[in-house]
PDB file of C-alpha atoms in Angstrom:
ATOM      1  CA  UNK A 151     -21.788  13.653   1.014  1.00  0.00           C
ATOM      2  CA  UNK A 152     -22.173   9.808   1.608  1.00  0.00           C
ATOM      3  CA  UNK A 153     -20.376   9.004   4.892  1.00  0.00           C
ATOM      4  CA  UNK A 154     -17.930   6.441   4.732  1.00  0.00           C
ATOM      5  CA  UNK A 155     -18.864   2.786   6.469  1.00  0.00           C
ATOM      6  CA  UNK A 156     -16.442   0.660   8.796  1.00  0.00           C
ATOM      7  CA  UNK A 157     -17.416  -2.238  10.138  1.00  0.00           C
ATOM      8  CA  UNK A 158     -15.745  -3.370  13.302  1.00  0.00           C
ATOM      9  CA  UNK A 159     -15.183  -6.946  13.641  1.00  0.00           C
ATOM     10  CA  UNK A 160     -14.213  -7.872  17.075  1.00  0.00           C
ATOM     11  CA  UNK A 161     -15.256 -10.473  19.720  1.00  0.00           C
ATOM     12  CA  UNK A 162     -14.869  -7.869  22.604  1.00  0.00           C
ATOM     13  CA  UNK A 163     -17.710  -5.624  22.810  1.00  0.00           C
ATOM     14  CA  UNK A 164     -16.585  -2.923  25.236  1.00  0.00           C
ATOM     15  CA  UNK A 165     -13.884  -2.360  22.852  1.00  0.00           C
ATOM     16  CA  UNK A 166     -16.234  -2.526  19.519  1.00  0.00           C
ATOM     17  CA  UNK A 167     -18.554   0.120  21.350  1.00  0.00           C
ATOM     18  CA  UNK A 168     -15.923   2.073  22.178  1.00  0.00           C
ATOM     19  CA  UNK A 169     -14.393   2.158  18.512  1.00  0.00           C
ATOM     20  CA  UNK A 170     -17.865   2.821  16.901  1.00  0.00           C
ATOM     21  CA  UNK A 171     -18.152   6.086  19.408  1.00  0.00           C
ATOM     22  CA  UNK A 172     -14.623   7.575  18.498  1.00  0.00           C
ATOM     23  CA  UNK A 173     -15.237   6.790  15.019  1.00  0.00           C
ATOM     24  CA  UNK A 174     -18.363   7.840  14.478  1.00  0.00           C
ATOM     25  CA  UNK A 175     -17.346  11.198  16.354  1.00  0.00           C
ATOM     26  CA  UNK A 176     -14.689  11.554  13.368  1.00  0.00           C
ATOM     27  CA  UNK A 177     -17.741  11.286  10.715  1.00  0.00           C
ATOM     28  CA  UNK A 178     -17.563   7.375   9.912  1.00  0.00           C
ATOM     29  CA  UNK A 179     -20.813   5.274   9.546  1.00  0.00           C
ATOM     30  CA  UNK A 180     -19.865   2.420  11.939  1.00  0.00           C
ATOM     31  CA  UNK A 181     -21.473  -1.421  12.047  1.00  0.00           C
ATOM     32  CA  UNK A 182     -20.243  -3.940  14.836  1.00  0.00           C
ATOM     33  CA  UNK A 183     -20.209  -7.492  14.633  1.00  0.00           C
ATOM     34  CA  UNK A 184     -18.602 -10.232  17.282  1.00  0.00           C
ATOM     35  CA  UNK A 185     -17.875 -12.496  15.161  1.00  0.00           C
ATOM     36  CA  UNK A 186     -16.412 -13.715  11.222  1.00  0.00           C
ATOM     37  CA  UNK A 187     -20.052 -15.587  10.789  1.00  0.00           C
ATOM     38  CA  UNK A 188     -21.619 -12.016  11.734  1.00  0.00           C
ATOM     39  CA  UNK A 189     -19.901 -10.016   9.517  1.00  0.00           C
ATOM     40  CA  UNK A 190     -20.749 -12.098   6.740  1.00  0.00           C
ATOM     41  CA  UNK A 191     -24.147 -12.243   7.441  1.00  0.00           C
ATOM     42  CA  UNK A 192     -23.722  -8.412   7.058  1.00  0.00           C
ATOM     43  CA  UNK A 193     -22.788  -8.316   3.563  1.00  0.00           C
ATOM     44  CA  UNK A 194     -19.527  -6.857   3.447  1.00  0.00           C
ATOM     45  CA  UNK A 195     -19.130  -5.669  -0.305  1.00  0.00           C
ATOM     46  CA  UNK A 196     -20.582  -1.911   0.626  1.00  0.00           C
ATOM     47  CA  UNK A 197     -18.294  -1.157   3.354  1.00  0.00           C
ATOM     48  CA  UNK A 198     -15.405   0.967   3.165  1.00  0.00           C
ATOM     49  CA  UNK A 199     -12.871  -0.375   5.825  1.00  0.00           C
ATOM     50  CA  UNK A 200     -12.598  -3.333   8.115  1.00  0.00           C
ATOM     51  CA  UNK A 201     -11.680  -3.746  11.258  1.00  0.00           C
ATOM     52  CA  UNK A 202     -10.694  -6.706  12.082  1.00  0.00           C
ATOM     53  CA  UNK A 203      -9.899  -8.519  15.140  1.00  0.00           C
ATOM     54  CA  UNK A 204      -7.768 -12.036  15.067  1.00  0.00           C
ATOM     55  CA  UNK A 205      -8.587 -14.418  17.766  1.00  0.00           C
ATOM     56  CA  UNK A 206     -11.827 -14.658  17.842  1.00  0.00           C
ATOM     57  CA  UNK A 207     -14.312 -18.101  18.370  1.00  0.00           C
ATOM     58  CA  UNK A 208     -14.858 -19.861  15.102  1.00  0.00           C
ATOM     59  CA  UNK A 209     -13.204 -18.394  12.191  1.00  0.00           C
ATOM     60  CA  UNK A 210     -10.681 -15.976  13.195  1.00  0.00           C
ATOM     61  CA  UNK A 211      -9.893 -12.738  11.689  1.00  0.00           C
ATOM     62  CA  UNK A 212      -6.931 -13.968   9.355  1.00  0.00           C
ATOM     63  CA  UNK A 213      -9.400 -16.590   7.918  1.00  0.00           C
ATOM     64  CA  UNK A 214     -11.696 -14.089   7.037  1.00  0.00           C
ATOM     65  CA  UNK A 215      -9.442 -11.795   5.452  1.00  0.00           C
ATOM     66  CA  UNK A 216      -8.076 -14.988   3.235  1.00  0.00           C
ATOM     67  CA  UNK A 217     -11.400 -15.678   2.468  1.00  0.00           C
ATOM     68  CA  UNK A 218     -12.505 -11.932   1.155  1.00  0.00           C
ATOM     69  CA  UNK A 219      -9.048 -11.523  -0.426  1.00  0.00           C
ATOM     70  CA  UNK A 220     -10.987 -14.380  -2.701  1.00  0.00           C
ATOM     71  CA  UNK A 221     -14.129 -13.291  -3.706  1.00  0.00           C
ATOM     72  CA  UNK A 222     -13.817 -10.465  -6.301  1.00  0.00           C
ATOM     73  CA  UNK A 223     -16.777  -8.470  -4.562  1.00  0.00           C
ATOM     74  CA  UNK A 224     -14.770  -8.041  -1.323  1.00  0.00           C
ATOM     75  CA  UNK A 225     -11.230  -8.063  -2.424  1.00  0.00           C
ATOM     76  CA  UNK A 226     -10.181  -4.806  -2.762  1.00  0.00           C
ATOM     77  CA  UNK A 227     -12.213  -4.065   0.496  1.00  0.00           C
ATOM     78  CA  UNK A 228      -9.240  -2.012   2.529  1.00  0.00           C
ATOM     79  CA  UNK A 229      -8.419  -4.394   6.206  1.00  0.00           C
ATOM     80  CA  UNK A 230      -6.901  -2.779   9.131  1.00  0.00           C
ATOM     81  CA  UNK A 231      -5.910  -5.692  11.332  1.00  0.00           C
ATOM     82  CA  UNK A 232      -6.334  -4.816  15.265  1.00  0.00           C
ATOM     83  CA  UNK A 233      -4.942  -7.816  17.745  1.00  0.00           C
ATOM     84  CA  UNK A 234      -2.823  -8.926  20.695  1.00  0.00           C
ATOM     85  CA  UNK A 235      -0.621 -10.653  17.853  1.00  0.00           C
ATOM     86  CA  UNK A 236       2.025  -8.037  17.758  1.00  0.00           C
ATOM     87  CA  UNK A 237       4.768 -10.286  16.772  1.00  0.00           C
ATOM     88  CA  UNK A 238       6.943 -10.176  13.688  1.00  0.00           C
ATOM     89  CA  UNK A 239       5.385 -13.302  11.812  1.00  0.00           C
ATOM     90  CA  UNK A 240       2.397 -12.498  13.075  1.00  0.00           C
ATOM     91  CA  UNK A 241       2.459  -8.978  11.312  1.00  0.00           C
ATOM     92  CA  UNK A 242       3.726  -9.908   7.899  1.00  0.00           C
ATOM     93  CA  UNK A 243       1.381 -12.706   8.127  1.00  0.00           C
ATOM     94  CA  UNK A 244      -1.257 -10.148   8.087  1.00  0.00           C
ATOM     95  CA  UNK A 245       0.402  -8.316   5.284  1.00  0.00           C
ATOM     96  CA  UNK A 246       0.511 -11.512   3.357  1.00  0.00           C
ATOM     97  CA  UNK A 247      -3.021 -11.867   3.169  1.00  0.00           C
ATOM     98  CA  UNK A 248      -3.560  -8.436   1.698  1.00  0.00           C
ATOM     99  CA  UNK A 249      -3.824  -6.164   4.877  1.00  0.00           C
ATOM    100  CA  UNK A 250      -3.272  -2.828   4.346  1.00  0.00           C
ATOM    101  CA  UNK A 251      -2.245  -1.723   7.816  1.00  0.00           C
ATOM    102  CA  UNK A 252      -2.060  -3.571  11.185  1.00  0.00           C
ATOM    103  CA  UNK A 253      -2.238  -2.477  14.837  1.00  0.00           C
ATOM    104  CA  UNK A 254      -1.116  -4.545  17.700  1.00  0.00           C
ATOM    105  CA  UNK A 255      -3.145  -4.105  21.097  1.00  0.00           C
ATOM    106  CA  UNK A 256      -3.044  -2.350  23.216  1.00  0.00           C
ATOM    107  CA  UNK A 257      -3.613   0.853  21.416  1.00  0.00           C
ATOM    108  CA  UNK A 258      -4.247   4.586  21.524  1.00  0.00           C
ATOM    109  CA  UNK A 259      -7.637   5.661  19.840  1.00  0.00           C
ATOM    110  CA  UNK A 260      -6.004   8.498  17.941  1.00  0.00           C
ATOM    111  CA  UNK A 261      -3.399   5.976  16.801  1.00  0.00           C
ATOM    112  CA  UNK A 262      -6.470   4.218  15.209  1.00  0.00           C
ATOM    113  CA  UNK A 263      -8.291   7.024  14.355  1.00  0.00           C
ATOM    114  CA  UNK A 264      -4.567   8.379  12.110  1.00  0.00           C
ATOM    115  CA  UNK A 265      -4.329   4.907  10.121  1.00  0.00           C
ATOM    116  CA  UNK A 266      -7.779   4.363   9.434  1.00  0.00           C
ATOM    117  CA  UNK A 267      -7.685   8.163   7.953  1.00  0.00           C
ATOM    118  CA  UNK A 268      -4.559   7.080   6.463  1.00  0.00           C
ATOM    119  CA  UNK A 269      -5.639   4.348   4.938  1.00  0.00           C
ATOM    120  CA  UNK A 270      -9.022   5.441   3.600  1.00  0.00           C
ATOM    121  CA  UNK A 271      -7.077   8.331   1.847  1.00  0.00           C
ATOM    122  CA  UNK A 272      -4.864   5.671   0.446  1.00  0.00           C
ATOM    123  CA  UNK A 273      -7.438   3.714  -1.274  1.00  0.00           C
ATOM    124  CA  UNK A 274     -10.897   6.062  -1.590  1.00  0.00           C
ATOM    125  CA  UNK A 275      -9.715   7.754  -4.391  1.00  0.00           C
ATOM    126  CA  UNK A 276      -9.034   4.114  -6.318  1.00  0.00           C
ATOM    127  CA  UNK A 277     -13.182   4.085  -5.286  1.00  0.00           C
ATOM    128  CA  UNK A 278     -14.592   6.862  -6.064  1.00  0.00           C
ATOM    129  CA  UNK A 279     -12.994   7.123  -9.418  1.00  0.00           C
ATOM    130  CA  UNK A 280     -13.485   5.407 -13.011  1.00  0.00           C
ATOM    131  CA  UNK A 281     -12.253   1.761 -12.078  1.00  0.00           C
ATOM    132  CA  UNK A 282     -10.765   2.282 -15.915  1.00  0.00           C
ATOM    133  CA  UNK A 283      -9.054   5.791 -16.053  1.00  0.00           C
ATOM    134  CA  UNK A 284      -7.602   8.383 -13.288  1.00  0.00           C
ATOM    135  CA  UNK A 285      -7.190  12.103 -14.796  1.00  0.00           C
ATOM    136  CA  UNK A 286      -6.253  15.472 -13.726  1.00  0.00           C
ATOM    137  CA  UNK A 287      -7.624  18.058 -16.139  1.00  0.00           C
ATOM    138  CA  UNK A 288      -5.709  17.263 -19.274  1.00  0.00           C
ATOM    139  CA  UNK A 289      -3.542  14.639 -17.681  1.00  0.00           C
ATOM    140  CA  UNK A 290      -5.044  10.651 -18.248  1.00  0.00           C
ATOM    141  CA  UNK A 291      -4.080   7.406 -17.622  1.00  0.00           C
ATOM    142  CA  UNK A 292      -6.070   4.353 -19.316  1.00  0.00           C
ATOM    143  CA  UNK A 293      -5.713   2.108 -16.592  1.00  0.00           C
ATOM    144  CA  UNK A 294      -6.872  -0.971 -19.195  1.00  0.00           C
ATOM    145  CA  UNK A 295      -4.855  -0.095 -22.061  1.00  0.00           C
ATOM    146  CA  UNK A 296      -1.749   1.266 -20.050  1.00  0.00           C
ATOM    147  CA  UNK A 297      -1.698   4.826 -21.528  1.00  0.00           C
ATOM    148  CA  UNK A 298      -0.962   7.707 -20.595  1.00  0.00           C
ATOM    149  CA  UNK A 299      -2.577  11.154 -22.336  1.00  0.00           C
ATOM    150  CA  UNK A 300      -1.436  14.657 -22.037  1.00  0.00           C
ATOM    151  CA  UNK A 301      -3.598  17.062 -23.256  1.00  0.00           C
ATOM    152  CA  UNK A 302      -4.844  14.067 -25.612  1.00  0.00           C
ATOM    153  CA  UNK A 303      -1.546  14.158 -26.583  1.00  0.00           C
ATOM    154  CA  UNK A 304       0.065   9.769 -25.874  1.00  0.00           C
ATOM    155  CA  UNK A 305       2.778  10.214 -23.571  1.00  0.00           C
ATOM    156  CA  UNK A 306       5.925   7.653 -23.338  1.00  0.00           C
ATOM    157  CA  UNK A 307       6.705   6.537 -19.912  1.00  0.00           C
ATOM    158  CA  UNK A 308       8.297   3.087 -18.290  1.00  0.00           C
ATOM    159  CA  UNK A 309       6.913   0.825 -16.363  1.00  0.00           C
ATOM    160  CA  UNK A 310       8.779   2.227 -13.413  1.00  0.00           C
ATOM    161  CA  UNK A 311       7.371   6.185 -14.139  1.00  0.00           C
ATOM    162  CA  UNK A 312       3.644   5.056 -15.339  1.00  0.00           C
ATOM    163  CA  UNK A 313       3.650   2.921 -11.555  1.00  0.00           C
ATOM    164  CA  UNK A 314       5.086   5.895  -9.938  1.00  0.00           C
ATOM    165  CA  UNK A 315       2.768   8.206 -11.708  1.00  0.00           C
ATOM    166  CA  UNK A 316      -0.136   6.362 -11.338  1.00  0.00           C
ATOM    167  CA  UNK A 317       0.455   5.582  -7.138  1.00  0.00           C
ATOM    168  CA  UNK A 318       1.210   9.476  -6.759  1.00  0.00           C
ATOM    169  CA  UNK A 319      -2.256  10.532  -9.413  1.00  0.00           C
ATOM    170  CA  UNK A 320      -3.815   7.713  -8.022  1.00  0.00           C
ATOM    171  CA  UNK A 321      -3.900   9.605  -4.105  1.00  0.00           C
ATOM    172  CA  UNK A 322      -3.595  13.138  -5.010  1.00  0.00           C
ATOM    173  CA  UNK A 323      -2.820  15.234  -1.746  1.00  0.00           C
ATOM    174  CA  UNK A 324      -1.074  12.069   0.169  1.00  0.00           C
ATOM    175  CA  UNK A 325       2.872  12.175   0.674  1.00  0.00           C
ATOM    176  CA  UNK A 326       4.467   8.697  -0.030  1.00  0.00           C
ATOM    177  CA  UNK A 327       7.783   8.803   1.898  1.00  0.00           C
ATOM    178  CA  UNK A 328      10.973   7.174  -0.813  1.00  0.00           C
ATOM    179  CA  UNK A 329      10.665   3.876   1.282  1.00  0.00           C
ATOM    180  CA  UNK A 330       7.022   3.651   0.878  1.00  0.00           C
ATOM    181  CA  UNK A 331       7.306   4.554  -2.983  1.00  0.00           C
ATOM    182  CA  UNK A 332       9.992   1.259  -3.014  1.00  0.00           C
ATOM    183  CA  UNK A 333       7.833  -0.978  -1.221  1.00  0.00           C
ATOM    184  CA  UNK A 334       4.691   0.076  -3.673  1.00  0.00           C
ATOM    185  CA  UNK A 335       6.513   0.315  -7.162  1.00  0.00           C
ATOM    186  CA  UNK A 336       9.596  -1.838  -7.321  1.00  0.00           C
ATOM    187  CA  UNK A 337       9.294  -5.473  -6.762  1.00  0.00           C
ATOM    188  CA  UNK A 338      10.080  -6.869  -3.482  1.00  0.00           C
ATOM    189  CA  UNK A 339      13.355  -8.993  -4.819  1.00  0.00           C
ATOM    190  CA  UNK A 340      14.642  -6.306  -6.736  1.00  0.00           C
ATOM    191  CA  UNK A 341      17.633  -3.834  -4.851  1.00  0.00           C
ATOM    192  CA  UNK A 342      17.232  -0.168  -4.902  1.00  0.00           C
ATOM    193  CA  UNK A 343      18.167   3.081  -3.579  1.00  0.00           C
ATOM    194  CA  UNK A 344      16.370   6.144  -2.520  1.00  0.00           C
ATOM    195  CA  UNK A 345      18.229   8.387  -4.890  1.00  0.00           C
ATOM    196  CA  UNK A 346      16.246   5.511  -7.788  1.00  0.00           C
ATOM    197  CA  UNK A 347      13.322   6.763  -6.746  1.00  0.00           C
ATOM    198  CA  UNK A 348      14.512  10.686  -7.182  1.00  0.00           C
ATOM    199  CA  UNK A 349      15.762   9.813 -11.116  1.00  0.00           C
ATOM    200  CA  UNK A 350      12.853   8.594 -12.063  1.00  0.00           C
ATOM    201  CA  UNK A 351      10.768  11.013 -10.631  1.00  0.00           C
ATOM    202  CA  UNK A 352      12.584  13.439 -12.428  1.00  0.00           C
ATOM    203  CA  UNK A 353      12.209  11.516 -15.494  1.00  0.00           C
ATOM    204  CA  UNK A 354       8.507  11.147 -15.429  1.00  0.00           C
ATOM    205  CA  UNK A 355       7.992  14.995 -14.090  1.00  0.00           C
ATOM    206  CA  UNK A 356      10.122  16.033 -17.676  1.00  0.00           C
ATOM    207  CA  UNK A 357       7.547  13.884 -19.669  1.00  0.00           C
ATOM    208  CA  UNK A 358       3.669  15.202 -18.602  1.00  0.00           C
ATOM    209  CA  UNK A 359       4.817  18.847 -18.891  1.00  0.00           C
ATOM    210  CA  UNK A 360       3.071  21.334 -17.483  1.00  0.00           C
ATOM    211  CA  UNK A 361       1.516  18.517 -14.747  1.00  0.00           C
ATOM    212  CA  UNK A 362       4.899  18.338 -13.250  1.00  0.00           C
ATOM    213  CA  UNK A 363       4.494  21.127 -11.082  1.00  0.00           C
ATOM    214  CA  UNK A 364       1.461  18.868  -9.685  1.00  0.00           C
ATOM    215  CA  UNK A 365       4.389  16.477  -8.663  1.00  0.00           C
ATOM    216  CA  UNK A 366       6.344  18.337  -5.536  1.00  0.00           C
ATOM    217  CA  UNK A 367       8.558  17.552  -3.296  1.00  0.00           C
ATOM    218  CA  UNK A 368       7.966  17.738   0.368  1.00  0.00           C
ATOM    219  CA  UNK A 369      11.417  18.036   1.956  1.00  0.00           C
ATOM    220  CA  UNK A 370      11.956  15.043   4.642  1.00  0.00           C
ATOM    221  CA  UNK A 371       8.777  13.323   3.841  1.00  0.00           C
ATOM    222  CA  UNK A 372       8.421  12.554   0.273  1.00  0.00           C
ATOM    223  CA  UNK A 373       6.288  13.082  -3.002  1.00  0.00           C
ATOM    224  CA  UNK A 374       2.790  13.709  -3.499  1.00  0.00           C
ATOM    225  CA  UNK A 375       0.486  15.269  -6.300  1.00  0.00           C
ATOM    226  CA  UNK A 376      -1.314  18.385  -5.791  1.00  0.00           C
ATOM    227  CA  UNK A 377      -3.801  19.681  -7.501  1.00  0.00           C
ATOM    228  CA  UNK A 378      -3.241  23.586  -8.367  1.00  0.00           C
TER     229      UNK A 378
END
């Protein structure tokens, strides 16, 4: 099995050497570069995961996430921002420019070692899969023409249950907690409650039959899909 590749952008090399060790220990292919202008002399478009540092000489890390966020060969490249910016605006800043997790320095190894797991869960399956259909035995969703199949059979779902449906199909074996199901699903300006996410759950469970036992429950941490 191909291991997956992280490249570790980050002006400080004690602490790049030091990441590549741990994970590379953990089964990760790991590059280094010191610098935004030595990643992208890398190539970045094969790598699974960045690491990127924030201050660093010439373009800094937020730059170069704007910049791949851009270019439809690196844009759905997953970024796990790791700086001494730990404030508030700095944070959602990082969100803003498509992040998918950020880590404020100091930090534990393990800490990085769990979100970079975490993350590459999140989004390898999106990879690995058809970038036009994600199945489960008799269950399909045509990502292009928005439809969802059971047992070839078209099944009628909202926008709200195909979204939850296809997050929860989408990373089979990951638990989204109700607030990260929210954040993912429902748009940012809109108002809702846990129990929301609960009804329409239910709702979409009722409508793939027998695939809603793939859909459990895991009692004060959230949904996932299994796979029986």
């Amino acid at each position: 099995m191909k291991k997956q590749q992280i490249l570790v952008v980050d002006d400080e090399r004690d602490l790049c050497e030091i990441l590549q060790f741990n994970l590379s220990a953990a089964g990760y292919e790991v590059d280094m570069a010191a610098s935004a202008a030595e990643a992208l002399d890398k190539g970045l478009s094969h790598y699974d995961l960045l690491l990127l540092d924030v201050m660093m000489p010439g373009m800094s890390g937020f730059d170069l996430a704007s910049q791949l966020r851009q270019d439809k060969e690196t844009a759905e490249i997953p970024i796990i921002f790791l700086t001494a910016l730990g404030s508030e605006e700095d944070t959602l800043h990082g969100f803003d420019l498509g992040a998918d997790d950020y880590i404020a320095k100091p930090f534990s190894i393990k800490e990085v070692l769990a979100r970079v797991k975490a993350v590459l869960s999140r989004t390898a399956p999106a990879q690995s899969s058809s970038a036009h259909e994600l199945s489960y035995e008799g269950l399909t969703m045509d990502l292009d023409k928005m439809v969802v199949t059971v047992d070839g059979k078209s099944v009628s779902l909202t926008k709200t249950e195909y979204e939850l449906l296809k997050l929860l199909l989408g990373n089979r074996g990951q638990v989204f907690s109700r607030q990260e199901v929210l954040d993912r699903v429902w748009p940012k300006d809109v108002v809702v409650t846990d129990r929301t996410v609960d009804v329409n759950i239910t709702r979409m469970r009722k409508k793939i039959g027998r695939y809603s036992s793939c859909i459990i429950t895991r009692h004060g941490f959230g949904y996932l899909f299994v796979v029986e």
